[in-house]
Every structure is written in C-alpha cells, then in structure tokens.
C-alpha cells in the first residue's frame, strides 16, 4: 500500500512539474518574441522618432528582458533536474514560487505593452507628406 501511495505521490509531483515546464516554455517563447520586437522598435525609434528618452527606455527594457530570460532559463534547468532526479514533494510552497515567477512575467509583459503604446502614440502623430 505504501509503495502505491509513494508512486502516486511521485507521479503527481512529476505531473505538476511538467505542467510548470510547459507554462515556462511559453513564457520563454514570449520573451524571445519580445526581444525580436524590441529590435524593430529600436530601429523605428532611430529612423523616425529620434527621441532619446524612448531610446533609453527601449535599451533598458531589452536589458530587463535579457535578465528575465536568464532567470527563467535557470528556473527551467532547476525544474528539469527536479523532474528527473528530485524527490521533494510538490506542495504549496513550490506552487507559490511558480506563481511568483508568473506574476513577474505578467508584470513585464504589461510594462512592454505600455512602452509599445507610448511608441505607437508618438507614431500616430506622424503624417505622410
């Protein structure tokens, strides 16, 4: 009976970690796409807007994106190691840790949306002549 319970607990732990890994992969893909978009926005700023404050914000945001990507990649390695070799139960503490990372990611994406809105607002003021 105890072996069966241990097996079920281990399978539940692995299933939860797998779910976290899938979600994490989506976050990393999104950050990768944001990095590409930042490259285009930097070009737009240099060629059209030529506004120093936006240039600084874009470069700071790219730096922040890189740091967040690094943090999430380290987290991904931790989860993969735990998935393969770990024995620690998937509990509320671990779930809260994952939720914290989700909140950081969501906040970052919201900041990016605000920055894009600011740039698009500036672009809307331009007219073809």
PDB file of C-alpha atoms in Angstrom:
ATOM      1  CA  UNK A   1       0.000   0.000   0.000  1.00  0.00           C
ATOM      2  CA  UNK A   2       2.807   2.410   0.902  1.00  0.00           C
ATOM      3  CA  UNK A   3       4.648   1.726  -2.385  1.00  0.00           C
ATOM      4  CA  UNK A   4       1.471   2.506  -4.342  1.00  0.00           C
ATOM      5  CA  UNK A   5       0.970   5.747  -2.397  1.00  0.00           C
ATOM      6  CA  UNK A   6       4.617   6.751  -2.978  1.00  0.00           C
ATOM      7  CA  UNK A   7       4.218   6.025  -6.696  1.00  0.00           C
ATOM      8  CA  UNK A   8       1.060   8.149  -6.924  1.00  0.00           C
ATOM      9  CA  UNK A   9       2.702  10.993  -4.998  1.00  0.00           C
ATOM     10  CA  UNK A  10       5.739  10.852  -7.274  1.00  0.00           C
ATOM     11  CA  UNK A  11       3.551  10.815 -10.404  1.00  0.00           C
ATOM     12  CA  UNK A  12       1.562  13.787  -9.095  1.00  0.00           C
ATOM     13  CA  UNK A  13       4.818  15.645  -8.379  1.00  0.00           C
ATOM     14  CA  UNK A  14       6.147  14.917 -11.880  1.00  0.00           C
ATOM     15  CA  UNK A  15       2.829  15.914 -13.482  1.00  0.00           C
ATOM     16  CA  UNK A  16       2.798  19.267 -11.663  1.00  0.00           C
ATOM     17  CA  UNK A  17       6.421  19.951 -12.588  1.00  0.00           C
ATOM     18  CA  UNK A  18       5.687  19.028 -16.203  1.00  0.00           C
ATOM     19  CA  UNK A  19       2.785  21.497 -16.219  1.00  0.00           C
ATOM     20  CA  UNK A  20       5.101  24.187 -14.854  1.00  0.00           C
ATOM     21  CA  UNK A  21       7.710  23.371 -17.505  1.00  0.00           C
ATOM     22  CA  UNK A  22       5.141  23.703 -20.303  1.00  0.00           C
ATOM     23  CA  UNK A  23       3.972  27.064 -18.989  1.00  0.00           C
ATOM     24  CA  UNK A  24       7.567  28.200 -18.508  1.00  0.00           C
ATOM     25  CA  UNK A  25       8.371  27.267 -22.099  1.00  0.00           C
ATOM     26  CA  UNK A  26       5.534  29.538 -23.246  1.00  0.00           C
ATOM     27  CA  UNK A  27       6.917  32.405 -21.141  1.00  0.00           C
ATOM     28  CA  UNK A  28      10.389  31.957 -22.618  1.00  0.00           C
ATOM     29  CA  UNK A  29       8.953  31.900 -26.155  1.00  0.00           C
ATOM     30  CA  UNK A  30       7.081  35.127 -25.432  1.00  0.00           C
ATOM     31  CA  UNK A  31      10.239  36.813 -24.127  1.00  0.00           C
ATOM     32  CA  UNK A  32      12.111  35.663 -27.209  1.00  0.00           C
ATOM     33  CA  UNK A  33       9.420  37.219 -29.418  1.00  0.00           C
ATOM     34  CA  UNK A  34       9.533  40.420 -27.361  1.00  0.00           C
ATOM     35  CA  UNK A  35      13.285  40.585 -27.954  1.00  0.00           C
ATOM     36  CA  UNK A  36      12.728  40.454 -31.726  1.00  0.00           C
ATOM     37  CA  UNK A  37      10.020  43.105 -31.472  1.00  0.00           C
ATOM     38  CA  UNK A  38      12.320  45.308 -29.386  1.00  0.00           C
ATOM     39  CA  UNK A  39      14.845  45.143 -32.208  1.00  0.00           C
ATOM     40  CA  UNK A  40      12.252  46.505 -34.630  1.00  0.00           C
ATOM     41  CA  UNK A  41      11.094  49.173 -32.183  1.00  0.00           C
ATOM     42  CA  UNK A  42      14.698  50.317 -31.695  1.00  0.00           C
ATOM     43  CA  UNK A  43      15.019  50.703 -35.478  1.00  0.00           C
ATOM     44  CA  UNK A  44      11.744  52.651 -35.636  1.00  0.00           C
ATOM     45  CA  UNK A  45      12.954  54.922 -32.855  1.00  0.00           C
ATOM     46  CA  UNK A  46      16.301  55.564 -34.578  1.00  0.00           C
ATOM     47  CA  UNK A  47      14.803  56.189 -38.023  1.00  0.00           C
ATOM     48  CA  UNK A  48      11.570  58.021 -37.211  1.00  0.00           C
ATOM     49  CA  UNK A  49      11.116  59.131 -33.636  1.00  0.00           C
ATOM     50  CA  UNK A  50      14.680  60.093 -32.719  1.00  0.00           C
ATOM     51  CA  UNK A  51      13.657  60.668 -29.117  1.00  0.00           C
ATOM     52  CA  UNK A  52      16.367  59.997 -26.559  1.00  0.00           C
ATOM     53  CA  UNK A  53      14.015  59.038 -23.712  1.00  0.00           C
ATOM     54  CA  UNK A  54      12.368  56.324 -25.807  1.00  0.00           C
ATOM     55  CA  UNK A  55      15.785  55.088 -26.960  1.00  0.00           C
ATOM     56  CA  UNK A  56      16.939  54.783 -23.341  1.00  0.00           C
ATOM     57  CA  UNK A  57      13.693  53.067 -22.321  1.00  0.00           C
ATOM     58  CA  UNK A  58      13.949  50.569 -25.184  1.00  0.00           C
ATOM     59  CA  UNK A  59      17.543  49.654 -24.329  1.00  0.00           C
ATOM     60  CA  UNK A  60      16.728  49.392 -20.620  1.00  0.00           C
ATOM     61  CA  UNK A  61      13.782  47.198 -21.485  1.00  0.00           C
ATOM     62  CA  UNK A  62      15.927  44.957 -23.678  1.00  0.00           C
ATOM     63  CA  UNK A  63      18.349  44.577 -20.752  1.00  0.00           C
ATOM     64  CA  UNK A  64      15.474  43.748 -18.419  1.00  0.00           C
ATOM     65  CA  UNK A  65      14.172  41.206 -20.969  1.00  0.00           C
ATOM     66  CA  UNK A  66      17.592  39.542 -21.102  1.00  0.00           C
ATOM     67  CA  UNK A  67      17.821  39.349 -17.309  1.00  0.00           C
ATOM     68  CA  UNK A  68      14.323  37.914 -17.020  1.00  0.00           C
ATOM     69  CA  UNK A  69      15.083  35.381 -19.750  1.00  0.00           C
ATOM     70  CA  UNK A  70      18.209  34.326 -17.851  1.00  0.00           C
ATOM     71  CA  UNK A  71      16.264  33.924 -14.619  1.00  0.00           C
ATOM     72  CA  UNK A  72      13.603  31.831 -16.343  1.00  0.00           C
ATOM     73  CA  UNK A  73      16.197  29.649 -18.089  1.00  0.00           C
ATOM     74  CA  UNK A  74      17.865  28.916 -14.733  1.00  0.00           C
ATOM     75  CA  UNK A  75      14.443  28.113 -13.290  1.00  0.00           C
ATOM     76  CA  UNK A  76      13.795  25.802 -16.235  1.00  0.00           C
ATOM     77  CA  UNK A  77      17.022  23.908 -15.504  1.00  0.00           C
ATOM     78  CA  UNK A  78      16.041  23.597 -11.829  1.00  0.00           C
ATOM     79  CA  UNK A  79      12.639  22.212 -12.785  1.00  0.00           C
ATOM     80  CA  UNK A  80      14.126  19.749 -15.285  1.00  0.00           C
ATOM     81  CA  UNK A  81      16.580  18.496 -12.660  1.00  0.00           C
ATOM     82  CA  UNK A  82      13.787  18.187 -10.112  1.00  0.00           C
ATOM     83  CA  UNK A  83      11.604  16.395 -12.642  1.00  0.00           C
ATOM     84  CA  UNK A  84      14.291  13.814 -13.406  1.00  0.00           C
ATOM     85  CA  UNK A  85      16.019  13.298 -10.074  1.00  0.00           C
ATOM     86  CA  UNK A  86      14.132  15.123  -7.332  1.00  0.00           C
ATOM     87  CA  UNK A  87      12.154  13.616  -4.530  1.00  0.00           C
ATOM     88  CA  UNK A  88      10.786  16.811  -2.995  1.00  0.00           C
ATOM     89  CA  UNK A  89       7.003  16.874  -2.794  1.00  0.00           C
ATOM     90  CA  UNK A  90       5.167  19.396  -4.974  1.00  0.00           C
ATOM     91  CA  UNK A  91       3.469  21.463  -2.303  1.00  0.00           C
ATOM     92  CA  UNK A  92       2.021  24.918  -1.695  1.00  0.00           C
ATOM     93  CA  UNK A  93       5.465  26.459  -1.254  1.00  0.00           C
ATOM     94  CA  UNK A  94       6.624  25.226  -4.642  1.00  0.00           C
ATOM     95  CA  UNK A  95       3.355  26.333  -6.270  1.00  0.00           C
ATOM     96  CA  UNK A  96       3.727  29.811  -4.744  1.00  0.00           C
ATOM     97  CA  UNK A  97       7.280  30.047  -6.086  1.00  0.00           C
ATOM     98  CA  UNK A  98       5.975  29.306  -9.572  1.00  0.00           C
ATOM     99  CA  UNK A  99       3.147  31.830  -9.129  1.00  0.00           C
ATOM    100  CA  UNK A 100       5.691  34.486  -8.155  1.00  0.00           C
ATOM    101  CA  UNK A 101       7.555  33.889 -11.391  1.00  0.00           C
ATOM    102  CA  UNK A 102       4.272  34.060 -13.311  1.00  0.00           C
ATOM    103  CA  UNK A 103       3.493  37.414 -11.671  1.00  0.00           C
ATOM    104  CA  UNK A 104       6.943  38.763 -12.625  1.00  0.00           C
ATOM    105  CA  UNK A 105       6.374  37.630 -16.214  1.00  0.00           C
ATOM    106  CA  UNK A 106       2.876  39.132 -16.420  1.00  0.00           C
ATOM    107  CA  UNK A 107       4.103  42.435 -14.966  1.00  0.00           C
ATOM    108  CA  UNK A 108       6.929  42.539 -17.511  1.00  0.00           C
ATOM    109  CA  UNK A 109       4.534  41.949 -20.406  1.00  0.00           C
ATOM    110  CA  UNK A 110       2.229  44.695 -19.118  1.00  0.00           C
ATOM    111  CA  UNK A 111       5.184  47.096 -18.939  1.00  0.00           C
ATOM    112  CA  UNK A 112       6.089  46.162 -22.506  1.00  0.00           C
ATOM    113  CA  UNK A 113       2.534  46.874 -23.650  1.00  0.00           C
ATOM    114  CA  UNK A 114       2.718  50.327 -22.022  1.00  0.00           C
ATOM    115  CA  UNK A 115       6.021  51.060 -23.756  1.00  0.00           C
ATOM    116  CA  UNK A 116       4.585  49.980 -27.122  1.00  0.00           C
ATOM    117  CA  UNK A 117       1.509  52.171 -26.557  1.00  0.00           C
ATOM    118  CA  UNK A 118       3.775  55.124 -25.890  1.00  0.00           C
ATOM    119  CA  UNK A 119       5.708  54.485 -29.116  1.00  0.00           C
ATOM    120  CA  UNK A 120       2.568  53.919 -31.184  1.00  0.00           C
ATOM    121  CA  UNK A 121       1.054  57.128 -29.815  1.00  0.00           C
ATOM    122  CA  UNK A 122       4.130  59.006 -30.999  1.00  0.00           C
ATOM    123  CA  UNK A 123       3.941  57.288 -34.404  1.00  0.00           C
ATOM    124  CA  UNK A 124       0.279  58.245 -34.803  1.00  0.00           C
ATOM    125  CA  UNK A 125       1.308  61.907 -34.761  1.00  0.00           C
ATOM    126  CA  UNK A 126       3.345  61.440 -37.932  1.00  0.00           C
ATOM    127  CA  UNK A 127       1.655  62.102 -41.280  1.00  0.00           C
ATOM    128  CA  UNK A 128       2.832  61.330 -44.782  1.00  0.00           C
ATOM    129  CA  UNK A 129       3.587  64.363 -46.851  1.00  0.00           C
TER     130      UNK A 129
END
